[in-house]
Amino acid sequence: AVPDLADVSQESKATQELYGLFADYEQTRTYGRNCLIARRLIERGVRFIELTCPGVGVDRWDQHSGLKEGHERNCRAVDQPIGGLLSDLKARGLLDETLIIFAGEFGRTPMAQGSDGRDHNPFGYSIWMAGGGVQGGLAYGATDDYGYHAIDKKLEMHDMHATMLHLLGIEHTRLTVRFGGRDMRLTDVFGHVVTDIMA
């Protein structure tokens, strides 16, 4: 089934253009193809899909130097394909049942690192979510005036994992795996479901 799945030439010209696949869309082609294949996987019932931002000659969102150029390149590579995926899923009636999460490994410090970079920031971190029961157009939580520490509606990763599992129809306190003689769960002994972000 994989050769048929990966053959995006079967898609209409409008769909390919939506995702940025044409020759004159050099910056969006790689990630656009990945996003389009993701939609095709969703249509075929694949339950979990992970996409990684493509290499664009700079670090993937990890600009310890060259922040402006690096973030611009990353944005050019992913913005149109992500927009295309969200629009396409919505048009096909699949967005409501598909949870999309866009995240990196860390936030970024509000102060410069070196002359033109920013370091990792584990204290204030933003992600976005769409579809899958998430309320659209909602900003949840806030950082301090410097963008350094989360201060309002602060969430830990255990809370995010509990919420993601809930949106997938899984009770996080009951999802355990036997390891080292102990029943372990993704949320350990923590985590609460954040119902405020749900539609």
mmCIF file with all atom_site columns, C-alpha atoms in Angstrom:
data_model
loop_
_atom_site.group_PDB
_atom_site.id
_atom_site.type_symbol
_atom_site.label_atom_id
_atom_site.label_alt_id
_atom_site.label_comp_id
_atom_site.label_asym_id
_atom_site.label_entity_id
_atom_site.label_seq_id
_atom_site.pdbx_PDB_ins_code
_atom_site.Cartn_x
_atom_site.Cartn_y
_atom_site.Cartn_z
_atom_site.occupancy
_atom_site.B_iso_or_equiv
_atom_site.pdbx_formal_charge
_atom_site.auth_seq_id
_atom_site.auth_comp_id
_atom_site.auth_asym_id
_atom_site.auth_atom_id
_atom_site.pdbx_PDB_model_num
ATOM 1   C CA . ALA A 1 1   ? 0.000   0.000  0.000  1.00 0.00 ? 1   ALA A CA 1
ATOM 2   C CA . VAL A 1 2   ? 2.951   2.361  0.547  1.00 0.00 ? 2   VAL A CA 1
ATOM 3   C CA . PRO A 1 3   ? 3.795   3.148  -3.114 1.00 0.00 ? 3   PRO A CA 1
ATOM 4   C CA . ASP A 1 4   ? 0.192   4.206  -3.729 1.00 0.00 ? 4   ASP A CA 1
ATOM 5   C CA . LEU A 1 5   ? 0.114   6.194  -0.488 1.00 0.00 ? 5   LEU A CA 1
ATOM 6   C CA . ALA A 1 6   ? 3.328   8.062  -1.316 1.00 0.00 ? 6   ALA A CA 1
ATOM 7   C CA . ASP A 1 7   ? 2.291   8.917  -4.882 1.00 0.00 ? 7   ASP A CA 1
ATOM 8   C CA . VAL A 1 8   ? 1.136   12.484 -4.344 1.00 0.00 ? 8   VAL A CA 1
ATOM 9   C CA . SER A 1 9   ? 0.948   13.035 -8.116 1.00 0.00 ? 9   SER A CA 1
ATOM 10  C CA . GLN A 1 10  ? -2.578  11.571 -7.819 1.00 0.00 ? 10  GLN A CA 1
ATOM 11  C CA . GLU A 1 11  ? -3.612  14.754 -6.002 1.00 0.00 ? 11  GLU A CA 1
ATOM 12  C CA . SER A 1 12  ? -5.131  17.659 -7.910 1.00 0.00 ? 12  SER A CA 1
ATOM 13  C CA . LYS A 1 13  ? -2.989  20.584 -8.986 1.00 0.00 ? 13  LYS A CA 1
ATOM 14  C CA . ALA A 1 14  ? -4.907  22.802 -6.544 1.00 0.00 ? 14  ALA A CA 1
ATOM 15  C CA . THR A 1 15  ? -4.133  20.450 -3.642 1.00 0.00 ? 15  THR A CA 1
ATOM 16  C CA . GLN A 1 16  ? -0.452  20.229 -4.564 1.00 0.00 ? 16  GLN A CA 1
ATOM 17  C CA . GLU A 1 17  ? -0.310  24.010 -4.794 1.00 0.00 ? 17  GLU A CA 1
ATOM 18  C CA . LEU A 1 18  ? -2.054  24.327 -1.420 1.00 0.00 ? 18  LEU A CA 1
ATOM 19  C CA . TYR A 1 19  ? 0.773   22.375 0.199  1.00 0.00 ? 19  TYR A CA 1
ATOM 20  C CA . GLY A 1 20  ? 3.529   24.130 -1.782 1.00 0.00 ? 20  GLY A CA 1
ATOM 21  C CA . LEU A 1 21  ? 4.773   21.186 -3.867 1.00 0.00 ? 21  LEU A CA 1
ATOM 22  C CA . PHE A 1 22  ? 5.574   22.786 -7.235 1.00 0.00 ? 22  PHE A CA 1
ATOM 23  C CA . ALA A 1 23  ? 9.069   23.452 -8.599 1.00 0.00 ? 23  ALA A CA 1
ATOM 24  C CA . ASP A 1 24  ? 8.883   27.160 -7.875 1.00 0.00 ? 24  ASP A CA 1
ATOM 25  C CA . TYR A 1 25  ? 8.043   26.361 -4.223 1.00 0.00 ? 25  TYR A CA 1
ATOM 26  C CA . GLU A 1 26  ? 11.513  25.043 -3.410 1.00 0.00 ? 26  GLU A CA 1
ATOM 27  C CA . GLN A 1 27  ? 11.382  26.090 0.252  1.00 0.00 ? 27  GLN A CA 1
ATOM 28  C CA . THR A 1 28  ? 8.075   24.354 0.990  1.00 0.00 ? 28  THR A CA 1
ATOM 29  C CA . ARG A 1 29  ? 8.332   21.194 -1.134 1.00 0.00 ? 29  ARG A CA 1
ATOM 30  C CA . THR A 1 30  ? 9.859   18.841 1.455  1.00 0.00 ? 30  THR A CA 1
ATOM 31  C CA . TYR A 1 31  ? 7.597   19.682 4.370  1.00 0.00 ? 31  TYR A CA 1
ATOM 32  C CA . GLY A 1 32  ? 4.631   20.154 2.047  1.00 0.00 ? 32  GLY A CA 1
ATOM 33  C CA . ARG A 1 33  ? 5.040   16.598 0.781  1.00 0.00 ? 33  ARG A CA 1
ATOM 34  C CA . ASN A 1 34  ? 5.280   15.347 4.367  1.00 0.00 ? 34  ASN A CA 1
ATOM 35  C CA . CYS A 1 35  ? 2.089   17.198 5.326  1.00 0.00 ? 35  CYS A CA 1
ATOM 36  C CA . LEU A 1 36  ? 0.241   15.886 2.275  1.00 0.00 ? 36  LEU A CA 1
ATOM 37  C CA . ILE A 1 37  ? 1.341   12.317 3.010  1.00 0.00 ? 37  ILE A CA 1
ATOM 38  C CA . ALA A 1 38  ? 0.199   12.869 6.607  1.00 0.00 ? 38  ALA A CA 1
ATOM 39  C CA . ARG A 1 39  ? -3.281  13.758 5.325  1.00 0.00 ? 39  ARG A CA 1
ATOM 40  C CA . ARG A 1 40  ? -3.272  10.648 3.152  1.00 0.00 ? 40  ARG A CA 1
ATOM 41  C CA . LEU A 1 41  ? -2.241  8.535  6.173  1.00 0.00 ? 41  LEU A CA 1
ATOM 42  C CA . ILE A 1 42  ? -5.059  10.060 8.240  1.00 0.00 ? 42  ILE A CA 1
ATOM 43  C CA . GLU A 1 43  ? -7.554  9.179  5.503  1.00 0.00 ? 43  GLU A CA 1
ATOM 44  C CA . ARG A 1 44  ? -6.309  5.581  5.637  1.00 0.00 ? 44  ARG A CA 1
ATOM 45  C CA . GLY A 1 45  ? -6.824  5.302  9.394  1.00 0.00 ? 45  GLY A CA 1
ATOM 46  C CA . VAL A 1 46  ? -3.256  5.709  10.666 1.00 0.00 ? 46  VAL A CA 1
ATOM 47  C CA . ARG A 1 47  ? -3.658  6.829  14.274 1.00 0.00 ? 47  ARG A CA 1
ATOM 48  C CA . PHE A 1 48  ? -0.346  8.522  15.123 1.00 0.00 ? 48  PHE A CA 1
ATOM 49  C CA . ILE A 1 49  ? 1.844   10.524 12.763 1.00 0.00 ? 49  ILE A CA 1
ATOM 50  C CA . GLU A 1 50  ? 4.915   12.594 13.602 1.00 0.00 ? 50  GLU A CA 1
ATOM 51  C CA . LEU A 1 51  ? 6.428   15.131 11.241 1.00 0.00 ? 51  LEU A CA 1
ATOM 52  C CA . THR A 1 52  ? 9.834   16.708 11.788 1.00 0.00 ? 52  THR A CA 1
ATOM 53  C CA . CYS A 1 53  ? 10.707  20.097 10.368 1.00 0.00 ? 53  CYS A CA 1
ATOM 54  C CA . PRO A 1 54  ? 13.026  19.730 7.378  1.00 0.00 ? 54  PRO A CA 1
ATOM 55  C CA . GLY A 1 55  ? 16.672  20.717 7.276  1.00 0.00 ? 55  GLY A CA 1
ATOM 56  C CA . VAL A 1 56  ? 16.941  24.138 5.671  1.00 0.00 ? 56  VAL A CA 1
ATOM 57  C CA . GLY A 1 57  ? 20.655  24.789 6.151  1.00 0.00 ? 57  GLY A CA 1
ATOM 58  C CA . VAL A 1 58  ? 20.231  26.071 9.731  1.00 0.00 ? 58  VAL A CA 1
ATOM 59  C CA . ASP A 1 59  ? 19.220  24.480 13.028 1.00 0.00 ? 59  ASP A CA 1
ATOM 60  C CA . ARG A 1 60  ? 15.576  23.503 13.242 1.00 0.00 ? 60  ARG A CA 1
ATOM 61  C CA . TRP A 1 61  ? 14.156  26.249 15.502 1.00 0.00 ? 61  TRP A CA 1
ATOM 62  C CA . ASP A 1 62  ? 17.261  26.020 17.698 1.00 0.00 ? 62  ASP A CA 1
ATOM 63  C CA . GLN A 1 63  ? 18.945  29.317 16.888 1.00 0.00 ? 63  GLN A CA 1
ATOM 64  C CA . HIS A 1 64  ? 21.696  29.877 19.436 1.00 0.00 ? 64  HIS A CA 1
ATOM 65  C CA . SER A 1 65  ? 23.021  32.260 16.792 1.00 0.00 ? 65  SER A CA 1
ATOM 66  C CA . GLY A 1 66  ? 21.669  33.670 13.539 1.00 0.00 ? 66  GLY A CA 1
ATOM 67  C CA . LEU A 1 67  ? 18.172  33.914 15.042 1.00 0.00 ? 67  LEU A CA 1
ATOM 68  C CA . LYS A 1 68  ? 16.496  36.101 12.432 1.00 0.00 ? 68  LYS A CA 1
ATOM 69  C CA . GLU A 1 69  ? 17.816  34.226 9.396  1.00 0.00 ? 69  GLU A CA 1
ATOM 70  C CA . GLY A 1 70  ? 17.265  30.808 10.984 1.00 0.00 ? 70  GLY A CA 1
ATOM 71  C CA . HIS A 1 71  ? 13.701  31.454 12.087 1.00 0.00 ? 71  HIS A CA 1
ATOM 72  C CA . GLU A 1 72  ? 12.853  33.026 8.724  1.00 0.00 ? 72  GLU A CA 1
ATOM 73  C CA . ARG A 1 73  ? 14.089  29.920 6.882  1.00 0.00 ? 73  ARG A CA 1
ATOM 74  C CA . ASN A 1 74  ? 12.204  27.596 9.204  1.00 0.00 ? 74  ASN A CA 1
ATOM 75  C CA . CYS A 1 75  ? 9.026   29.656 8.836  1.00 0.00 ? 75  CYS A CA 1
ATOM 76  C CA . ARG A 1 76  ? 9.264   29.692 5.042  1.00 0.00 ? 76  ARG A CA 1
ATOM 77  C CA . ALA A 1 77  ? 9.643   25.900 5.014  1.00 0.00 ? 77  ALA A CA 1
ATOM 78  C CA . VAL A 1 78  ? 6.669   25.036 7.239  1.00 0.00 ? 78  VAL A CA 1
ATOM 79  C CA . ASP A 1 79  ? 4.068   27.839 7.299  1.00 0.00 ? 79  ASP A CA 1
ATOM 80  C CA . GLN A 1 80  ? 2.361   27.171 3.961  1.00 0.00 ? 80  GLN A CA 1
ATOM 81  C CA . PRO A 1 81  ? 2.361   23.360 4.297  1.00 0.00 ? 81  PRO A CA 1
ATOM 82  C CA . ILE A 1 82  ? 0.899   23.516 7.813  1.00 0.00 ? 82  ILE A CA 1
ATOM 83  C CA . GLY A 1 83  ? -1.765  25.954 6.659  1.00 0.00 ? 83  GLY A CA 1
ATOM 84  C CA . GLY A 1 84  ? -2.478  23.654 3.725  1.00 0.00 ? 84  GLY A CA 1
ATOM 85  C CA . LEU A 1 85  ? -2.822  20.621 5.982  1.00 0.00 ? 85  LEU A CA 1
ATOM 86  C CA . LEU A 1 86  ? -5.206  22.372 8.373  1.00 0.00 ? 86  LEU A CA 1
ATOM 87  C CA . SER A 1 87  ? -7.323  23.756 5.504  1.00 0.00 ? 87  SER A CA 1
ATOM 88  C CA . ASP A 1 88  ? -7.386  20.419 3.702  1.00 0.00 ? 88  ASP A CA 1
ATOM 89  C CA . LEU A 1 89  ? -8.357  18.453 6.823  1.00 0.00 ? 89  LEU A CA 1
ATOM 90  C CA . LYS A 1 90  ? -11.128 20.952 7.573  1.00 0.00 ? 90  LYS A CA 1
ATOM 91  C CA . ALA A 1 91  ? -12.458 20.831 3.984  1.00 0.00 ? 91  ALA A CA 1
ATOM 92  C CA . ARG A 1 92  ? -12.564 17.017 4.127  1.00 0.00 ? 92  ARG A CA 1
ATOM 93  C CA . GLY A 1 93  ? -14.306 16.930 7.519  1.00 0.00 ? 93  GLY A CA 1
ATOM 94  C CA . LEU A 1 94  ? -11.265 15.382 9.211  1.00 0.00 ? 94  LEU A CA 1
ATOM 95  C CA . LEU A 1 95  ? -10.018 18.226 11.415 1.00 0.00 ? 95  LEU A CA 1
ATOM 96  C CA . ASP A 1 96  ? -12.571 17.716 14.188 1.00 0.00 ? 96  ASP A CA 1
ATOM 97  C CA . GLU A 1 97  ? -11.338 14.162 14.716 1.00 0.00 ? 97  GLU A CA 1
ATOM 98  C CA . THR A 1 98  ? -7.616  14.853 14.190 1.00 0.00 ? 98  THR A CA 1
ATOM 99  C CA . LEU A 1 99  ? -5.550  16.400 16.996 1.00 0.00 ? 99  LEU A CA 1
ATOM 100 C CA . ILE A 1 100 ? -2.681  18.499 15.629 1.00 0.00 ? 100 ILE A CA 1
ATOM 101 C CA . ILE A 1 101 ? 0.120   19.539 17.996 1.00 0.00 ? 101 ILE A CA 1
ATOM 102 C CA . PHE A 1 102 ? 2.989   21.794 16.913 1.00 0.00 ? 102 PHE A CA 1
ATOM 103 C CA . ALA A 1 103 ? 5.812   21.949 19.430 1.00 0.00 ? 103 ALA A CA 1
ATOM 104 C CA . GLY A 1 104 ? 9.559   22.026 19.821 1.00 0.00 ? 104 GLY A CA 1
ATOM 105 C CA . GLU A 1 105 ? 11.846  20.949 22.620 1.00 0.00 ? 105 GLU A CA 1
ATOM 106 C CA . PHE A 1 106 ? 12.074  24.219 24.580 1.00 0.00 ? 106 PHE A CA 1
ATOM 107 C CA . GLY A 1 107 ? 10.975  27.810 24.735 1.00 0.00 ? 107 GLY A CA 1
ATOM 108 C CA . ARG A 1 108 ? 13.532  30.504 23.945 1.00 0.00 ? 108 ARG A CA 1
ATOM 109 C CA . THR A 1 109 ? 15.022  33.000 26.367 1.00 0.00 ? 109 THR A CA 1
ATOM 110 C CA . PRO A 1 110 ? 13.820  36.603 26.017 1.00 0.00 ? 110 PRO A CA 1
ATOM 111 C CA . MET A 1 111 ? 17.403  37.847 26.221 1.00 0.00 ? 111 MET A CA 1
ATOM 112 C CA . ALA A 1 112 ? 20.066  37.438 23.548 1.00 0.00 ? 112 ALA A CA 1
ATOM 113 C CA . GLN A 1 113 ? 22.630  34.675 23.555 1.00 0.00 ? 113 GLN A CA 1
ATOM 114 C CA . GLY A 1 114 ? 25.818  36.035 22.038 1.00 0.00 ? 114 GLY A CA 1
ATOM 115 C CA . SER A 1 115 ? 25.140  38.766 19.501 1.00 0.00 ? 115 SER A CA 1
ATOM 116 C CA . ASP A 1 116 ? 22.201  37.266 17.611 1.00 0.00 ? 116 ASP A CA 1
ATOM 117 C CA . GLY A 1 117 ? 20.880  34.091 19.231 1.00 0.00 ? 117 GLY A CA 1
ATOM 118 C CA . ARG A 1 118 ? 18.653  32.906 22.058 1.00 0.00 ? 118 ARG A CA 1
ATOM 119 C CA . ASP A 1 119 ? 19.200  30.045 24.493 1.00 0.00 ? 119 ASP A CA 1
ATOM 120 C CA . HIS A 1 120 ? 16.841  27.290 25.667 1.00 0.00 ? 120 HIS A CA 1
ATOM 121 C CA . ASN A 1 121 ? 14.158  28.360 28.141 1.00 0.00 ? 121 ASN A CA 1
ATOM 122 C CA . PRO A 1 122 ? 12.423  25.620 30.143 1.00 0.00 ? 122 PRO A CA 1
ATOM 123 C CA . PHE A 1 123 ? 10.390  28.133 32.194 1.00 0.00 ? 123 PHE A CA 1
ATOM 124 C CA . GLY A 1 124 ? 8.169   29.693 29.532 1.00 0.00 ? 124 GLY A CA 1
ATOM 125 C CA . TYR A 1 125 ? 7.172   27.674 26.510 1.00 0.00 ? 125 TYR A CA 1
ATOM 126 C CA . SER A 1 126 ? 4.456   27.898 23.876 1.00 0.00 ? 126 SER A CA 1
ATOM 127 C CA . ILE A 1 127 ? 2.939   25.243 21.643 1.00 0.00 ? 127 ILE A CA 1
ATOM 128 C CA . TRP A 1 128 ? -0.193  25.284 19.533 1.00 0.00 ? 128 TRP A CA 1
ATOM 129 C CA . MET A 1 129 ? -2.907  22.726 19.073 1.00 0.00 ? 129 MET A CA 1
ATOM 130 C CA . ALA A 1 130 ? -5.736  22.480 16.551 1.00 0.00 ? 130 ALA A CA 1
ATOM 131 C CA . GLY A 1 131 ? -8.664  20.186 15.786 1.00 0.00 ? 131 GLY A CA 1
ATOM 132 C CA . GLY A 1 132 ? -9.402  17.060 17.793 1.00 0.00 ? 132 GLY A CA 1
ATOM 133 C CA . GLY A 1 133 ? -11.683 18.732 20.332 1.00 0.00 ? 133 GLY A CA 1
ATOM 134 C CA . VAL A 1 134 ? -9.485  21.769 21.009 1.00 0.00 ? 134 VAL A CA 1
ATOM 135 C CA . GLN A 1 135 ? -11.162 25.178 21.155 1.00 0.00 ? 135 GLN A CA 1
ATOM 136 C CA . GLY A 1 136 ? -10.027 27.327 18.231 1.00 0.00 ? 136 GLY A CA 1
ATOM 137 C CA . GLY A 1 137 ? -8.692  30.862 18.662 1.00 0.00 ? 137 GLY A CA 1
ATOM 138 C CA . LEU A 1 138 ? -7.876  30.450 22.361 1.00 0.00 ? 138 LEU A CA 1
ATOM 139 C CA . ALA A 1 139 ? -4.629  31.578 24.000 1.00 0.00 ? 139 ALA A CA 1
ATOM 140 C CA . TYR A 1 140 ? -4.255  29.757 27.323 1.00 0.00 ? 140 TYR A CA 1
ATOM 141 C CA . GLY A 1 141 ? -1.825  31.007 29.958 1.00 0.00 ? 141 GLY A CA 1
ATOM 142 C CA . ALA A 1 142 ? 0.767   33.766 29.950 1.00 0.00 ? 142 ALA A CA 1
ATOM 143 C CA . THR A 1 143 ? 4.366   34.525 30.813 1.00 0.00 ? 143 THR A CA 1
ATOM 144 C CA . ASP A 1 144 ? 5.778   37.382 32.874 1.00 0.00 ? 144 ASP A CA 1
ATOM 145 C CA . ASP A 1 145 ? 6.462   40.742 31.249 1.00 0.00 ? 145 ASP A CA 1
ATOM 146 C CA . TYR A 1 146 ? 9.819   39.473 29.982 1.00 0.00 ? 146 TYR A CA 1
ATOM 147 C CA . GLY A 1 147 ? 8.505   36.257 28.457 1.00 0.00 ? 147 GLY A CA 1
ATOM 148 C CA . TYR A 1 148 ? 10.787  34.241 30.719 1.00 0.00 ? 148 TYR A CA 1
ATOM 149 C CA . HIS A 1 149 ? 8.591   32.463 33.297 1.00 0.00 ? 149 HIS A CA 1
ATOM 150 C CA . ALA A 1 150 ? 5.074   31.086 32.883 1.00 0.00 ? 150 ALA A CA 1
ATOM 151 C CA . ILE A 1 151 ? 2.930   32.821 35.505 1.00 0.00 ? 151 ILE A CA 1
ATOM 152 C CA . ASP A 1 152 ? -0.719  32.360 34.505 1.00 0.00 ? 152 ASP A CA 1
ATOM 153 C CA . LYS A 1 153 ? -2.381  28.945 34.071 1.00 0.00 ? 153 LYS A CA 1
ATOM 154 C CA . LYS A 1 154 ? 1.020   27.300 34.221 1.00 0.00 ? 154 LYS A CA 1
ATOM 155 C CA . LEU A 1 155 ? 1.051   23.737 32.903 1.00 0.00 ? 155 LEU A CA 1
ATOM 156 C CA . GLU A 1 156 ? 3.580   20.984 33.395 1.00 0.00 ? 156 GLU A CA 1
ATOM 157 C CA . MET A 1 157 ? 4.257   18.377 30.714 1.00 0.00 ? 157 MET A CA 1
ATOM 158 C CA . HIS A 1 158 ? 2.259   15.849 32.767 1.00 0.00 ? 158 HIS A CA 1
ATOM 159 C CA . ASP A 1 159 ? -0.779  18.135 32.361 1.00 0.00 ? 159 ASP A CA 1
ATOM 160 C CA . MET A 1 160 ? -0.242  18.364 28.606 1.00 0.00 ? 160 MET A CA 1
ATOM 161 C CA . HIS A 1 161 ? 0.127   14.588 28.341 1.00 0.00 ? 161 HIS A CA 1
ATOM 162 C CA . ALA A 1 162 ? -3.010  14.018 30.449 1.00 0.00 ? 162 ALA A CA 1
ATOM 163 C CA . THR A 1 163 ? -4.933  16.454 28.228 1.00 0.00 ? 163 THR A CA 1
ATOM 164 C CA . MET A 1 164 ? -3.652  14.962 24.974 1.00 0.00 ? 164 MET A CA 1
ATOM 165 C CA . LEU A 1 165 ? -4.552  11.456 26.129 1.00 0.00 ? 165 LEU A CA 1
ATOM 166 C CA . HIS A 1 166 ? -8.015  12.648 27.206 1.00 0.00 ? 166 HIS A CA 1
ATOM 167 C CA . LEU A 1 167 ? -8.598  14.179 23.764 1.00 0.00 ? 167 LEU A CA 1
ATOM 168 C CA . LEU A 1 168 ? -7.637  10.796 22.295 1.00 0.00 ? 168 LEU A CA 1
ATOM 169 C CA . GLY A 1 169 ? -10.210 9.089  24.508 1.00 0.00 ? 169 GLY A CA 1
ATOM 170 C CA . ILE A 1 170 ? -7.705  7.609  26.974 1.00 0.00 ? 170 ILE A CA 1
ATOM 171 C CA . GLU A 1 171 ? -7.874  8.013  30.771 1.00 0.00 ? 171 GLU A CA 1
ATOM 172 C CA . HIS A 1 172 ? -4.275  8.833  31.705 1.00 0.00 ? 172 HIS A CA 1
ATOM 173 C CA . THR A 1 173 ? -4.480  7.348  35.208 1.00 0.00 ? 173 THR A CA 1
ATOM 174 C CA . ARG A 1 174 ? -5.427  3.960  33.775 1.00 0.00 ? 174 ARG A CA 1
ATOM 175 C CA . LEU A 1 175 ? -2.843  3.815  30.953 1.00 0.00 ? 175 LEU A CA 1
ATOM 176 C CA . THR A 1 176 ? -0.030  1.831  32.538 1.00 0.00 ? 176 THR A CA 1
ATOM 177 C CA . VAL A 1 177 ? 2.872   -0.301 31.366 1.00 0.00 ? 177 VAL A CA 1
ATOM 178 C CA . ARG A 1 178 ? 4.614   -2.787 33.658 1.00 0.00 ? 178 ARG A CA 1
ATOM 179 C CA . PHE A 1 179 ? 8.276   -1.768 33.931 1.00 0.00 ? 179 PHE A CA 1
ATOM 180 C CA . GLY A 1 180 ? 10.844  -2.713 36.575 1.00 0.00 ? 180 GLY A CA 1
ATOM 181 C CA . GLY A 1 181 ? 8.182   -4.350 38.723 1.00 0.00 ? 181 GLY A CA 1
ATOM 182 C CA . ARG A 1 182 ? 6.026   -1.213 38.820 1.00 0.00 ? 182 ARG A CA 1
ATOM 183 C CA . ASP A 1 183 ? 3.024   -0.042 36.822 1.00 0.00 ? 183 ASP A CA 1
ATOM 184 C CA . MET A 1 184 ? 4.314   3.111  35.089 1.00 0.00 ? 184 MET A CA 1
ATOM 185 C CA . ARG A 1 185 ? 2.246   5.702  33.276 1.00 0.00 ? 185 ARG A CA 1
ATOM 186 C CA . LEU A 1 186 ? 3.108   8.595  30.975 1.00 0.00 ? 186 LEU A CA 1
ATOM 187 C CA . THR A 1 187 ? 1.907   11.104 33.575 1.00 0.00 ? 187 THR A CA 1
ATOM 188 C CA . ASP A 1 188 ? 3.677   9.292  36.467 1.00 0.00 ? 188 ASP A CA 1
ATOM 189 C CA . VAL A 1 189 ? 1.675   10.273 39.585 1.00 0.00 ? 189 VAL A CA 1
ATOM 190 C CA . PHE A 1 190 ? 0.905   13.770 38.299 1.00 0.00 ? 190 PHE A CA 1
ATOM 191 C CA . GLY A 1 191 ? -1.122  15.477 35.589 1.00 0.00 ? 191 GLY A CA 1
ATOM 192 C CA . HIS A 1 192 ? -4.588  16.941 35.293 1.00 0.00 ? 192 HIS A CA 1
ATOM 193 C CA . VAL A 1 193 ? -6.759  17.301 32.207 1.00 0.00 ? 193 VAL A CA 1
ATOM 194 C CA . VAL A 1 194 ? -7.079  20.938 31.083 1.00 0.00 ? 194 VAL A CA 1
ATOM 195 C CA . THR A 1 195 ? -10.740 21.111 30.134 1.00 0.00 ? 195 THR A CA 1
ATOM 196 C CA . ASP A 1 196 ? -10.581 24.902 29.593 1.00 0.00 ? 196 ASP A CA 1
ATOM 197 C CA . ILE A 1 197 ? -8.946  24.419 26.173 1.00 0.00 ? 197 ILE A CA 1
ATOM 198 C CA . MET A 1 198 ? -11.582 22.014 24.893 1.00 0.00 ? 198 MET A CA 1
ATOM 199 C CA . ALA A 1 199 ? -14.334 22.914 22.434 1.00 0.00 ? 199 ALA A CA 1
#
